[in-house]
């Protein structure tokens, strides 16, 4: 039978220096991530938003086991699983849980996941940012440095297949217009159904976006801002997808969407992304450009032109000032070039 760890991310109110600060367990990258791990060269340090003057934190609401966590534990226990609930308040505490997923020692000394492990992980999430926090630590744990790249690593990947995780939404009746990643993927929200997926399901492999800021993206990112009245503000950036230049930075933009899944497919009534697919090995990118046109009578009007491209990698280079963004629901500001690239099928969820 399986050992199941139910992992919840704790709030900063539980432990000074925890979530949202030095430990950033709520999904933010921290200054601690600038230090290389045992698998990372000093020249390939896993940098983050905090070290580049950006923030990537959010407040958490989990202080003690929530009802869905207890219900999921009961359902797992009823099936004979050995269950442990853990509340992590720092990256170090997340890492201690993830260490249970390590495989046997390798001759090359790399820390590698055990995909046949009898330990299964359930991540109880109040937001996509919390799920991303766990995936970010998985990547940091298992991604080898370029100089230590093993021969058995796929040519289109920089990290091995990550261990599957089960997702337990802490808001079973997710409301509003924005669908979280669990809803987009059609994952179960009922704790008993999540328990069934953990014990009886199969891994559903999904693409992961890594970026050169040291973090990861599961759903997508939306760049841009609005004024107090909700009107979008103009900004400029060079946006490239593989060899396609969507804009060279000379013209104003209203928004840029980087989509692995569909969380940022629309903005108000504008369709930005047409077919984002988290399992197709590509990222879909769109920019919204205001274009002035003249009618036959010489009158000027502004229409919104949406340009799209798909590829393996995207870069956004701001031309002036700071560009606010949301990445998996977490706020930040882009001040320099940021690149995302696809790791096809790198992570997985337990699904029935």
GROMACS .gro file of N, CA, C and O in nm, residues 181 185 204-208 260 278-279 343-349:
model
   68
  181UNK      N    1  -0.619   2.613  -1.233
  181UNK     CA    2  -0.563   2.509  -1.318
  181UNK      C    3  -0.633   2.376  -1.301
  181UNK      O    4  -0.654   2.302  -1.399
  185UNK      N    5  -0.796   2.163  -1.610
  185UNK     CA    6  -0.752   2.028  -1.641
  185UNK      C    7  -0.859   1.923  -1.615
  185UNK      O    8  -0.839   1.805  -1.644
  204UNK      N    9  -0.090   1.187  -1.556
  204UNK     CA   10  -0.120   1.261  -1.678
  204UNK      C   11  -0.009   1.365  -1.695
  204UNK      O   12  -0.001   1.460  -1.620
  205UNK      N   13   0.076   1.345  -1.794
  205UNK     CA   14   0.194   1.429  -1.808
  205UNK      C   15   0.158   1.560  -1.880
  205UNK      O   16   0.080   1.562  -1.975
  206UNK      N   17   0.217   1.668  -1.830
  206UNK     CA   18   0.187   1.803  -1.878
  206UNK      C   19   0.316   1.880  -1.902
  206UNK      O   20   0.421   1.850  -1.844
  207UNK      N   21   0.307   1.981  -1.987
  207UNK     CA   22   0.422   2.066  -2.014
  207UNK      C   23   0.446   2.162  -1.899
  207UNK      O   24   0.352   2.203  -1.829
  208UNK      N   25   0.570   2.200  -1.884
  208UNK     CA   26   0.611   2.296  -1.782
  208UNK      C   27   0.687   2.408  -1.850
  208UNK      O   28   0.767   2.383  -1.941
  260UNK      N   29   0.056   2.852  -2.130
  260UNK     CA   30   0.075   2.708  -2.131
  260UNK      C   31  -0.062   2.642  -2.127
  260UNK      O   32  -0.091   2.552  -2.205
  278UNK      N   33  -0.183   2.252  -2.253
  278UNK     CA   34  -0.071   2.224  -2.164
  278UNK      C   35  -0.001   2.091  -2.189
  278UNK      O   36   0.085   2.051  -2.110
  279UNK      N   37  -0.035   2.024  -2.299
  279UNK     CA   38   0.029   1.896  -2.328
  279UNK      C   39   0.073   1.883  -2.473
  279UNK      O   40   0.098   1.772  -2.520
  343UNK      N   41   0.925   2.272  -2.130
  343UNK     CA   42   0.978   2.140  -2.096
  343UNK      C   43   0.864   2.041  -2.119
  343UNK      O   44   0.776   2.023  -2.034
  344UNK      N   45   0.861   1.976  -2.239
  344UNK     CA   46   0.746   1.891  -2.273
  344UNK      C   47   0.727   1.774  -2.176
  344UNK      O   48   0.822   1.700  -2.149
  345UNK      N   49   0.606   1.762  -2.124
  345UNK     CA   50   0.571   1.649  -2.038
  345UNK      C   51   0.654   1.638  -1.912
  345UNK      O   52   0.668   1.528  -1.857
  346UNK      N   53   0.705   1.750  -1.861
  346UNK     CA   54   0.800   1.743  -1.748
  346UNK      C   55   0.732   1.713  -1.615
  346UNK      O   56   0.793   1.653  -1.527
  347UNK      N   57   0.607   1.756  -1.597
  347UNK     CA   58   0.542   1.730  -1.470
  347UNK      C   59   0.412   1.653  -1.494
  347UNK      O   60   0.370   1.636  -1.610
  348UNK      N   61   0.353   1.604  -1.388
  348UNK     CA   62   0.233   1.520  -1.406
  348UNK      C   63   0.141   1.532  -1.287
  348UNK      O   64   0.183   1.565  -1.177
  349UNK      N   65   0.013   1.508  -1.314
  349UNK     CA   66  -0.088   1.505  -1.209
  349UNK      C   67  -0.153   1.367  -1.209
  349UNK      O   68  -0.165   1.301  -1.312
   0.00000   0.00000   0.00000
